[in-house]
Coordinates of C-alpha atoms and ligand atoms in Angstrom, one line a residue:
X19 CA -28.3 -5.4 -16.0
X20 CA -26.6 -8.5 -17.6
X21 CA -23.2 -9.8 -17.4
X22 CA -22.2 -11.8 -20.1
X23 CA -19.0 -14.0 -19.7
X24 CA -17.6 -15.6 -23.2
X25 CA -15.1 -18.4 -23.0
X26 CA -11.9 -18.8 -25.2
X27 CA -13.7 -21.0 -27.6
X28 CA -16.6 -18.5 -27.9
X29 CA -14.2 -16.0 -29.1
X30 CA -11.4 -18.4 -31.0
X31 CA -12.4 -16.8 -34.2
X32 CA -13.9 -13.6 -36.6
X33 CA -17.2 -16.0 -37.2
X34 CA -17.3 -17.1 -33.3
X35 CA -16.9 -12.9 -32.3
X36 CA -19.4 -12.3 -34.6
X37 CA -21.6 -14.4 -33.4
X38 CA -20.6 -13.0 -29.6
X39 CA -21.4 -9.9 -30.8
X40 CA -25.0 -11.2 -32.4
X41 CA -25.7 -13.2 -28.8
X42 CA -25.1 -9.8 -26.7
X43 CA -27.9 -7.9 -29.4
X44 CA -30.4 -10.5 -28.0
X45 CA -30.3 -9.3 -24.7
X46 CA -31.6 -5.9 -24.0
X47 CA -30.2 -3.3 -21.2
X48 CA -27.3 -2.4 -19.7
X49 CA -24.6 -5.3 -20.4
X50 CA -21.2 -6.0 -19.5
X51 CA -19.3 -8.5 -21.7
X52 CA -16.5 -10.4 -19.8
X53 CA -14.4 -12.0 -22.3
X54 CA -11.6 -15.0 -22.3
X55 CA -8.2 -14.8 -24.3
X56 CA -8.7 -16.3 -27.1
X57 CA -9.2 -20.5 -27.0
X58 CA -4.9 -21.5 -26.8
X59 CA -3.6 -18.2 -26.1
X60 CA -3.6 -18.4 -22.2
X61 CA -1.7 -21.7 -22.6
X62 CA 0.5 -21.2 -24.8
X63 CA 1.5 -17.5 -22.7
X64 CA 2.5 -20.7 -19.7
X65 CA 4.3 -21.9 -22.4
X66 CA 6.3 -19.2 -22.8
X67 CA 6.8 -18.6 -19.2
X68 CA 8.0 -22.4 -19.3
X69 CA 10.5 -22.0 -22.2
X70 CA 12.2 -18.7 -20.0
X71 CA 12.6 -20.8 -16.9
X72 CA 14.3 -23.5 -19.1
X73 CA 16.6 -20.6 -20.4
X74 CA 15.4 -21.0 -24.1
X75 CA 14.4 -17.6 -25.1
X76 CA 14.5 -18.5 -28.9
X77 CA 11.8 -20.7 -28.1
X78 CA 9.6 -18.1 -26.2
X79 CA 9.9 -15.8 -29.0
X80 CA 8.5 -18.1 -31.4
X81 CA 5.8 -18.7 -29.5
X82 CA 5.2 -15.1 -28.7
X83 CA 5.1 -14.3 -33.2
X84 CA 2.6 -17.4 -33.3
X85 CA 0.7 -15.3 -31.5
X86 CA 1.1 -12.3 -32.7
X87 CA -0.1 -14.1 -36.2
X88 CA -2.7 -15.7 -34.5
X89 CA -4.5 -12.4 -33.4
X90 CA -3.1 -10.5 -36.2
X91 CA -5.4 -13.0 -39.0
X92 CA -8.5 -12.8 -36.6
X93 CA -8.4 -8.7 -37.1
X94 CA -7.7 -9.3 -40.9
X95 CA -10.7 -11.7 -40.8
X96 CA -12.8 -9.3 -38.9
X97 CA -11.9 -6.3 -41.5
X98 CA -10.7 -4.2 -38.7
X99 CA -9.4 -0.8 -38.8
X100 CA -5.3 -0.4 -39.4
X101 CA -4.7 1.3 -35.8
X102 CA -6.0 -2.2 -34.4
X103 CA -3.4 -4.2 -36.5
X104 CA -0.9 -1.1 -35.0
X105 CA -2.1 -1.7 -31.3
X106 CA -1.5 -5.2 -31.4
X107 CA 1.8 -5.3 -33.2
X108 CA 3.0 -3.0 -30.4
X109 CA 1.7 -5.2 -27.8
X110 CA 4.1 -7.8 -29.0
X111 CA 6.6 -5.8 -29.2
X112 CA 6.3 -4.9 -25.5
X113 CA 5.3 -8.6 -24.7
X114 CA 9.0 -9.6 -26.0
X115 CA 10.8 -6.7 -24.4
X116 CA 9.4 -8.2 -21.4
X117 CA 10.5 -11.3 -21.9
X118 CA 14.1 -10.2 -23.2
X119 CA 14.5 -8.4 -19.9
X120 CA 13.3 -11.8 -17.8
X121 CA 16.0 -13.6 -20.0
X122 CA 18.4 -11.2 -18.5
X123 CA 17.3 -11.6 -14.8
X124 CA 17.2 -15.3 -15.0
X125 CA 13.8 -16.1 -13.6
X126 CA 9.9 -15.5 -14.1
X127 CA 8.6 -14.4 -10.6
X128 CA 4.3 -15.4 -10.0
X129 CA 4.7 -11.1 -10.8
X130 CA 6.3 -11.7 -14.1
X131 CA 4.1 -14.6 -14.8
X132 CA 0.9 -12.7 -13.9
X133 CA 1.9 -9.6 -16.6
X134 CA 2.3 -12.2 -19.7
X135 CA -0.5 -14.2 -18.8
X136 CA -2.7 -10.5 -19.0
X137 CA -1.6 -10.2 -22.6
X138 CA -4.2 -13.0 -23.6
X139 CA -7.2 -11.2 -22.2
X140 CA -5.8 -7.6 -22.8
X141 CA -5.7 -8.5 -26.6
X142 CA -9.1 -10.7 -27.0
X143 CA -10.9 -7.6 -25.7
X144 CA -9.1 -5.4 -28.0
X145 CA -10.3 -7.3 -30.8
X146 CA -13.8 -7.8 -29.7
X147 CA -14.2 -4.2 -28.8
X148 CA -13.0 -3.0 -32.4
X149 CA -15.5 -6.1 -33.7
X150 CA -18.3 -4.1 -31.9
X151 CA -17.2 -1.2 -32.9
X152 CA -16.8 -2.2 -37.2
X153 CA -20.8 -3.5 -36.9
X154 CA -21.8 -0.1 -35.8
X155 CA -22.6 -1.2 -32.1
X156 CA -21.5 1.5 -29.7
X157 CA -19.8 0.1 -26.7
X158 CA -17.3 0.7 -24.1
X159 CA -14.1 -0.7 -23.5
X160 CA -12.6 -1.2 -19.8
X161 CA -9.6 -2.2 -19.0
X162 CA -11.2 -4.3 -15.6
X163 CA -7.3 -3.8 -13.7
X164 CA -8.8 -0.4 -12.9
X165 CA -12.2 -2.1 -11.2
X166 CA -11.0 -5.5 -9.8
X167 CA -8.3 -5.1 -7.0
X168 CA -7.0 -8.1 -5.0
X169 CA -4.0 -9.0 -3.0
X170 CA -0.8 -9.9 -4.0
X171 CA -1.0 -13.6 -4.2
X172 CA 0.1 -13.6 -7.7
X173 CA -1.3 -16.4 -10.0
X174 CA -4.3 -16.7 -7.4
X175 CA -5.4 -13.5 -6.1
X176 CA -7.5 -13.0 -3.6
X177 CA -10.5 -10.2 -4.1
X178 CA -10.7 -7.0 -2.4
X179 CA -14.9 -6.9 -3.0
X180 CA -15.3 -3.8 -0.9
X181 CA -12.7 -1.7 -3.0
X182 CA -13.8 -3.6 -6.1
X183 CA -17.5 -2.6 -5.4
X184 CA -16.2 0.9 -4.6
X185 CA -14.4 0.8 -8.3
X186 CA -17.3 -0.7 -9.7
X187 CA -19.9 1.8 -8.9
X188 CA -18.0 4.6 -10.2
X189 CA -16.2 3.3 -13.4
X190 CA -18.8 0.9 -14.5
X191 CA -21.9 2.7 -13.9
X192 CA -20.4 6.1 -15.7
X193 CA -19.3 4.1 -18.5
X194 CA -22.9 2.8 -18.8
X195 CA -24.1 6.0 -19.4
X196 CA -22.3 6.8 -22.1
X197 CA -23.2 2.9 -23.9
X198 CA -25.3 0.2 -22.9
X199 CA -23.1 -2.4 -23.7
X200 CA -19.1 -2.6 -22.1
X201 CA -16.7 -4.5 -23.0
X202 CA -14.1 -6.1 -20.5
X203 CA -11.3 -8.7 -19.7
X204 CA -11.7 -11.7 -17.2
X205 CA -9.3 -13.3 -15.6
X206 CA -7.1 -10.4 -14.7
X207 CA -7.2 -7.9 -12.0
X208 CA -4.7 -5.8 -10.0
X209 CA -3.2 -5.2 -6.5
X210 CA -3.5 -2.1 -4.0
X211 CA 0.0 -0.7 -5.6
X212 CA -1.5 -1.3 -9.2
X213 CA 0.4 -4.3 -10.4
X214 CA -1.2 -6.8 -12.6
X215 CA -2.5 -10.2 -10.7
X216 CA -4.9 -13.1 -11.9
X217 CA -7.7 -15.2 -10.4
X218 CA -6.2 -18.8 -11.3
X219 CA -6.7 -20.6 -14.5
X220 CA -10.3 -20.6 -16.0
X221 CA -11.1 -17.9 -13.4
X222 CA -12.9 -15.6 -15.9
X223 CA -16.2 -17.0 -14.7
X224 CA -15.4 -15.7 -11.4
X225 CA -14.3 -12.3 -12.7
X226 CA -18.1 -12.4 -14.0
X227 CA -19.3 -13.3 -11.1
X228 CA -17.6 -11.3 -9.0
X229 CA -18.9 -8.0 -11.3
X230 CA -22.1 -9.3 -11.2
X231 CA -22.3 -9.7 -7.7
X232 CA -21.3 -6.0 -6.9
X233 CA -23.3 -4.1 -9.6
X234 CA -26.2 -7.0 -8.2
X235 CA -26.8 -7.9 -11.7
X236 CA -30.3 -9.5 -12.6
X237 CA -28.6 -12.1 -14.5
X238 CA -25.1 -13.5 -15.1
X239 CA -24.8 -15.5 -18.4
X240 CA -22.0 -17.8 -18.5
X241 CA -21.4 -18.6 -22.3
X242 CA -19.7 -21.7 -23.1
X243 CA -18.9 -24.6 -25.8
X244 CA -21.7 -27.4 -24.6
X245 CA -25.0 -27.1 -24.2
X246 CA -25.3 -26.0 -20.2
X247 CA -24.3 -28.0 -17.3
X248 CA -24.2 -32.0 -18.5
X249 CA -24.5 -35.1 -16.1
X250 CA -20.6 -35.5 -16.5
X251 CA -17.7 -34.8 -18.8
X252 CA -18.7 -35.1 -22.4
X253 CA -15.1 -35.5 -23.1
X254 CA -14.7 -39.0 -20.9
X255 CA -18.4 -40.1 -20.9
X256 CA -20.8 -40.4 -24.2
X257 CA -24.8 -39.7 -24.1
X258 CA -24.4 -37.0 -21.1
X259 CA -27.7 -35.4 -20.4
X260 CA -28.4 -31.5 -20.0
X261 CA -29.2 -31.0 -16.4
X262 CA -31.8 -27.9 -16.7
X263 CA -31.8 -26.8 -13.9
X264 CA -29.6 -26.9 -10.1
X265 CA -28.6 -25.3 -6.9
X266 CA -26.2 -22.5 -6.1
X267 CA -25.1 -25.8 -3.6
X268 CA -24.9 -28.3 -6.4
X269 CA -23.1 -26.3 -8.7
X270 CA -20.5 -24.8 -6.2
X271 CA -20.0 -28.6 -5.2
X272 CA -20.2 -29.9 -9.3
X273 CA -17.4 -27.3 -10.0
X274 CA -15.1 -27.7 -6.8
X275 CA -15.0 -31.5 -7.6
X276 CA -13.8 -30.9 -11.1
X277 CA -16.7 -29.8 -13.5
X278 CA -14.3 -27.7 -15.6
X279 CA -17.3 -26.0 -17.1
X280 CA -17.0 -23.6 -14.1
X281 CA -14.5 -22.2 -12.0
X282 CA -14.7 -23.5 -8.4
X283 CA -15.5 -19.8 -7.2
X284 CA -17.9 -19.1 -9.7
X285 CA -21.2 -19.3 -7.5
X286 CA -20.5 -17.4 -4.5
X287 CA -20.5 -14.1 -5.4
X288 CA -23.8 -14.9 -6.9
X289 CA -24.9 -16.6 -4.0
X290 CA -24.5 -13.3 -2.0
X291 CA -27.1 -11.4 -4.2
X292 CA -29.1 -14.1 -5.7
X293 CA -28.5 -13.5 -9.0
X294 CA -29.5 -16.5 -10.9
X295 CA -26.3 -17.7 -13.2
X296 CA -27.6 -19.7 -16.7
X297 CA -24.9 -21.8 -18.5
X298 CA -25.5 -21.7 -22.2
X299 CA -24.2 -22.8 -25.7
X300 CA -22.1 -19.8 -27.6
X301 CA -22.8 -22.0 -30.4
X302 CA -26.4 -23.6 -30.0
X303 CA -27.7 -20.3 -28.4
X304 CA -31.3 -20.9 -28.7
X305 CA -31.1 -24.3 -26.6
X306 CA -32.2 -23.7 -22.8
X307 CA -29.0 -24.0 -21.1
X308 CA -28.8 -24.6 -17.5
X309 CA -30.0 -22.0 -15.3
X310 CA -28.4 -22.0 -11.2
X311 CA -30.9 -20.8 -8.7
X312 CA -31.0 -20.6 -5.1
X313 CA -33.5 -23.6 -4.5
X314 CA -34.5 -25.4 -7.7
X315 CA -37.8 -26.8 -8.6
X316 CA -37.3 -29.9 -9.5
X317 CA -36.9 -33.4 -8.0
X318 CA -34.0 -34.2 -5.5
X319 CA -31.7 -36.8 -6.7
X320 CA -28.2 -37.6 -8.2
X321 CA -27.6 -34.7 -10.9
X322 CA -24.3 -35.0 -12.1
X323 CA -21.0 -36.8 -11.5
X324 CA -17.6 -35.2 -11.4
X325 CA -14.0 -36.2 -11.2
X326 CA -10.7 -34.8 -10.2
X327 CA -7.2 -36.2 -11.2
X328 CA -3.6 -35.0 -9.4
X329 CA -5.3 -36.4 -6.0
X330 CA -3.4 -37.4 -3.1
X331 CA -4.1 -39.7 -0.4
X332 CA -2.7 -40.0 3.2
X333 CA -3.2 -42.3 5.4
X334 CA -1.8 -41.8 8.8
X335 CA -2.3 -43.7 11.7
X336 CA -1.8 -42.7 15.6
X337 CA 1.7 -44.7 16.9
X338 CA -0.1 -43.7 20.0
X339 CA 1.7 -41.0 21.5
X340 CA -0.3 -38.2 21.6
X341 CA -3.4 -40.2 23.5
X342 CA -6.7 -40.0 21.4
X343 CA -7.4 -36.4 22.2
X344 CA -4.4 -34.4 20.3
X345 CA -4.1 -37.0 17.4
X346 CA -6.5 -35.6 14.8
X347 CA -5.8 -31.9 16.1
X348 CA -2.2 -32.5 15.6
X349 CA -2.7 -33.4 11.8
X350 CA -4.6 -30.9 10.9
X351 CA -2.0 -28.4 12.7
X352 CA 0.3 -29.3 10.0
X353 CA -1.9 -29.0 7.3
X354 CA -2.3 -25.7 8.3
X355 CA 1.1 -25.1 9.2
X356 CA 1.6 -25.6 5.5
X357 CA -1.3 -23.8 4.4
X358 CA -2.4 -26.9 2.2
X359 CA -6.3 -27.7 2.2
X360 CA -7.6 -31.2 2.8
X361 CA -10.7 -31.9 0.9
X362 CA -12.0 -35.5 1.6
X363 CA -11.4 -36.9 5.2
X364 CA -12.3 -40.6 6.8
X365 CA -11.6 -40.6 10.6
X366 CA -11.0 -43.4 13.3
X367 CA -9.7 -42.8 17.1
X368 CA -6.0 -43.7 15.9
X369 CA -6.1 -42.9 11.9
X370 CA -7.1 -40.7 9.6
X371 CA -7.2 -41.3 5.6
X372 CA -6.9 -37.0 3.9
X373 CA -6.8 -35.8 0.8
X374 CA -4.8 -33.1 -0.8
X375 CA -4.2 -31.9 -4.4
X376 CA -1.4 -29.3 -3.7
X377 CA 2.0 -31.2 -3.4
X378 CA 4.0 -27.7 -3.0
X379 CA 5.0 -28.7 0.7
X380 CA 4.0 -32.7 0.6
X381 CA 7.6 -33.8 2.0
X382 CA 7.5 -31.5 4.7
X383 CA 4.3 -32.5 5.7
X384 CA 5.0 -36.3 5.7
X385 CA 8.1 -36.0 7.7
X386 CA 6.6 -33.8 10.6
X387 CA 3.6 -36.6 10.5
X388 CA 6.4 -39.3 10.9
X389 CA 7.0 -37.5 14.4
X390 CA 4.1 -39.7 16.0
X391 CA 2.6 -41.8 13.5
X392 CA 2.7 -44.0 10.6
X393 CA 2.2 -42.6 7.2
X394 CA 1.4 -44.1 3.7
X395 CA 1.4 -41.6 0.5
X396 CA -0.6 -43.0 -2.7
X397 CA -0.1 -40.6 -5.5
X398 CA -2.3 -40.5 -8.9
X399 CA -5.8 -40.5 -7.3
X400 CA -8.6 -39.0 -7.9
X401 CA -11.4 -38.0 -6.6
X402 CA -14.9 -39.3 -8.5
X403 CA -17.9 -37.6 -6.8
X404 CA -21.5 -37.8 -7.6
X405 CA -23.6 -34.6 -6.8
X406 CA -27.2 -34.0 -6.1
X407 CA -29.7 -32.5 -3.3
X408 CA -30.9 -34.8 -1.3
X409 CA -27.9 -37.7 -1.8
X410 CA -27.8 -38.2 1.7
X411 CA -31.4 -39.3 2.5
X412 CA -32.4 -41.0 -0.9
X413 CA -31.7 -44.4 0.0
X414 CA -30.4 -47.3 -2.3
X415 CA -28.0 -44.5 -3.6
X416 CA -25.2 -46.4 -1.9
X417 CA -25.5 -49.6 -2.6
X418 CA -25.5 -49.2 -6.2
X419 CA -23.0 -46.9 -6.5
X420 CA -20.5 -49.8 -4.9
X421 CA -22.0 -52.5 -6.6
X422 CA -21.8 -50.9 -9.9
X423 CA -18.0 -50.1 -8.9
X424 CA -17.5 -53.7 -7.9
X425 CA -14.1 -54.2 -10.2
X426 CA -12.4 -51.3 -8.9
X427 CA -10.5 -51.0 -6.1
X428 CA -12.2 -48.0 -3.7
X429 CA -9.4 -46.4 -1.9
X430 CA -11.5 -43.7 0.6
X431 CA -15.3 -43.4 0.8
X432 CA -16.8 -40.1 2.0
X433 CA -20.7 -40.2 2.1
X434 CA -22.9 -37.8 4.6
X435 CA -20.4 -35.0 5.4
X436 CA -22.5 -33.3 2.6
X437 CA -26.3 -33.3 1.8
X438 CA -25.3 -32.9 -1.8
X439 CA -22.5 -35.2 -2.3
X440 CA -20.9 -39.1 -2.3
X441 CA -17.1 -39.0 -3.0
X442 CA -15.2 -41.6 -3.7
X443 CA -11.4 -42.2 -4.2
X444 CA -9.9 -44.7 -7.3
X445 CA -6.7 -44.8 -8.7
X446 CA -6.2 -42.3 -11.9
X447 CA -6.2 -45.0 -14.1
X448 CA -9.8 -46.1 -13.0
X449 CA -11.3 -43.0 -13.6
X450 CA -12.7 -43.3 -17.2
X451 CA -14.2 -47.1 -16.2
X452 CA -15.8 -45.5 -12.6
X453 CA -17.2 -43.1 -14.4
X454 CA -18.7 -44.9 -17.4
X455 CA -20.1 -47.4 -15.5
X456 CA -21.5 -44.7 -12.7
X457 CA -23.0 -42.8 -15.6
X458 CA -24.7 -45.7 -17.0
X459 CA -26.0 -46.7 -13.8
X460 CA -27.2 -43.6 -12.9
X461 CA -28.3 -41.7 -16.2
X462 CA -28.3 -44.7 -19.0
X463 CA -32.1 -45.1 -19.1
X464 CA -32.9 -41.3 -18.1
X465 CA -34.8 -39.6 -20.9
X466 CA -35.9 -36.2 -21.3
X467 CA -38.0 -34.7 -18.4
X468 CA -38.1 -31.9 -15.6
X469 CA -35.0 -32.5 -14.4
X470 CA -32.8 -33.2 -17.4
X471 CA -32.9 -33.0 -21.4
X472 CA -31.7 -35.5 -23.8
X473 CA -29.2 -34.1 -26.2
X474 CA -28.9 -35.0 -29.8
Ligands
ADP24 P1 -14.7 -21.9 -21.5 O1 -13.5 -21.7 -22.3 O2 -16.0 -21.5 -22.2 O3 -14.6 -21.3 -20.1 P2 -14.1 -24.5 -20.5 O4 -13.3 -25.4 -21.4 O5 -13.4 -23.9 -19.4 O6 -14.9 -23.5 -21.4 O7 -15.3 -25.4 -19.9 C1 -16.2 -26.0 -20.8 C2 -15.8 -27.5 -21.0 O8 -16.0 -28.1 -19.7 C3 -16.7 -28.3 -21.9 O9 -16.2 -28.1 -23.2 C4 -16.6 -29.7 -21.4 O10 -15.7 -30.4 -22.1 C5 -16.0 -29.5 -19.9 N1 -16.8 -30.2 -18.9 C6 -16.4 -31.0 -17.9 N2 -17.4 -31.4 -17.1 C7 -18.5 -30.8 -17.6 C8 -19.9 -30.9 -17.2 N3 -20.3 -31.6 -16.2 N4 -20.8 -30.2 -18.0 C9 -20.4 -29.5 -19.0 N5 -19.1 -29.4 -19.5 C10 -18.2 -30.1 -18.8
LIG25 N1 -7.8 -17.3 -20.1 C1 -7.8 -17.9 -18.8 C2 -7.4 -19.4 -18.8 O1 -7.3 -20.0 -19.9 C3 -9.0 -17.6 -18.0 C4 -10.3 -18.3 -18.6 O2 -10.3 -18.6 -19.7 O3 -11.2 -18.4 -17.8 O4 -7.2 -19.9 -17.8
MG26 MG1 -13.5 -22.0 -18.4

């Protein structure tokens, strides 16, 4: 079995479903097709929830009929049948009864929000199932709210694997025998009491994952708009390399530290079951991609480098009385307290240097940290991380990442914590100069070998 997860660019259009549905003919088997909304749609649904909560309704109407137009011309374009034109025009129409009646109540609950955002996915696998269908391919459609069950932490849902397993085994393996081929949503899921939840923006790899991981796939096929998995952000740093190959490790650190090209929770499902995960182009799909194993073949060494914006930095230092032992415990009792994550740390006897990206609770947190030490807050950092087995022991790595850097002021170092990773802290506006001159450094003689692949 293969799971196939297509992104919102790989479905933006009749000619990019067509050529979905012409990708899934290469593969043989049973297959499940986990699709995005289409490219937009998911943002401008938070758009709409942003227009209610400023009390402009007019305004999240008209976004609701661009919509509608939007997937109503894809359906034209695709020739489809006139009960898909129907089905989607009533899905607007229930899309904007919901959002009369959250007019009326004054506010969009992470509930609310969870049930518009579903409309993007709902409809793109509407569309790609009747595209199936209209090229004579028999498939199955499932809605995956009936497979995937979570909790109720709306907007980020946490997954119930052993009922979605349960689920899984019985709805997804009949369907398969009735087609080869099913058709299904990512992104969305729902709660024990049946209510509609989500996995967190760009969490449809992780809905692919996550069915992968239960029916233990052989393969999951994450289908994207770039070649595979590239030595950085092509959208910051020119003449990134394909990387053809890395580790469940590197890739669960490349996407955690801001590799867009895959969710952060992407890899551990697979991990569990050691299905190897390829990332490949929806739009190049004869080039190799990059395929995610458990231990990879080829030579240990810097692979990629990754960046993350909306960083914050603490620095807190010990006023002394709490004694040496309870100061670090104390800080990270607050944390906790607060339930924000800290992801880089730098530790002394009497200070501590943290970072944090969630800023939900940061005023609380500072003020209870005031209680018995001194706190400094720098806001608009980020995090620049360069990723790769073996980091730790190649030697020289170091030196020329903070020579290369010299210009820029380094605000925390963490090196060694991790065998696969060297992060650094800059300022926001530093990050395109770090990261062009880390690149070129690292990759900017490179050509194509074992390891990686010149692009063209
Ligand atoms: P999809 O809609 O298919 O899920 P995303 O937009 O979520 O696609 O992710 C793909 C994008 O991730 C690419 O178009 C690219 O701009 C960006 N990206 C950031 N870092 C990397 C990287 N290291 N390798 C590949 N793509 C990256
Ligand atoms: N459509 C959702 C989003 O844009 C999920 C995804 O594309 O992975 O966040
Ligand atoms: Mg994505």
């Amino acid at each position: 079995m293969t799971i196939l997860k297509f992104g919102g660019t790989s479905v933006q259009n009749a000619e990019a479903i067509r050529n979905v549905i012409s990708i899934v003919e290469t593969r043989k088997g049973k297959r499940i097709v986990v699709v995005s909304a289409v490219a937009g749609v998911t943002n401008k649904l938070v758009n709409i929830i942003n227009s209610l909560n400023a009390e402009n309704l007019h305004q999240a109407l008209t976004y609701s009929d661009e919509l509608l137009e939007k997937h109503l011309n894809i359906a034209k374009e695709l020739n489809l049948k006139s009960d898909v034109f129907e089905f989607i025009k009533n899905k607007f129409i229930e899309l904007q009864n919901l959002l009369n009646a959250l007019d009326v109540l004054g506010e969009v609950s992470p509930k609310s929000k969870d049930m518009i955002l579903s409309y993007g996915e709902l409809l793109s696998s509407f569309l790609i199932y009747n595209a199936f269908l209209k090229a004579k391919k028999y498939v199955s459609l499932i809605d995956i709210r009936t497979v995937l069950k979570t909790d109720s932490n709306y907007t980020e849902a946490n997954v119930n694997f052993k009922e979605t397993k349960k689920n899984a085994e019985n709805i997804i393996n009949s369907a398969l025998q009735q087609n080869d081929i099913i058709i299904t949503q990512g992104f969305i899921a729902s709660n024990a009491q049946g209510f509609t939840t989500t996995l967190g923006r760009g969490g449809s790899d992780y809905s692919a994952s996550i069915i992968a991981s239960v029916l233990k796939a052989e393969k999951l096929e994450i289908w994207t708009d770039v070649d595979g998995i590239l030595t950085s952000d092509p959208r910051i740093v020119k003449e990134t390399l394909l990387i053809r190959e890395l580790s469940y490790t590197e890739a669960s650190e490349l996407a955690f530290f801001g590799a867009k090209v895959l969710h952060p929770k992407t890899i551990y499902p697979a991990v569990k079951e050691e299905i190897p995960v390829w990332v490949l182009n929806t739009f190049n799909p004869f080039k190799s991609g990059t395929k995610i194993v458990s231990k990879t073949s080829t030579k240990k060494m810097i692979k990629a480098i990754a960046f993350r914006k909306g960083t914050i930095v603490i620095n807190i230092s010990s006023n002394r009385m709490l004694g040496a032992y309870g100061f670090l415990s104390s800080v990270f009792e607050i944390f906790k307290k607060y339930e924000t994550s800290v992801d880089l740390v730098t530790t002394s006897e009497v200070s501590i240097s943290l970072t944090i990206d969630d800023t939900k609770n940061l005023d609380l947190i500072v003020k209870e940290l005031k209680k018995f030490s001194t706190v400094e807050v720098q806001k608009k950092q980020a995090i620049i991380s360069a990723i790769g087995e073996g980091i730790k022991n190649t030697s020289g790595i170091a030196s020329r990442f903070f020579n290369v850097l010299k210009g820029i002021n380094i605000s925390m170092v963490s090196l060694g914590a991790s065998e696969v990773n060297l992060s650094i802290v800059v300022s926001e506006k530093d990050v395109e100069k770090a990261l062009s001159l880390l690149h070129n450094e690292f990759f900017g003689n490179l050509k194509s070998d074992d390891v990686f692949q010149k692009l063209n």
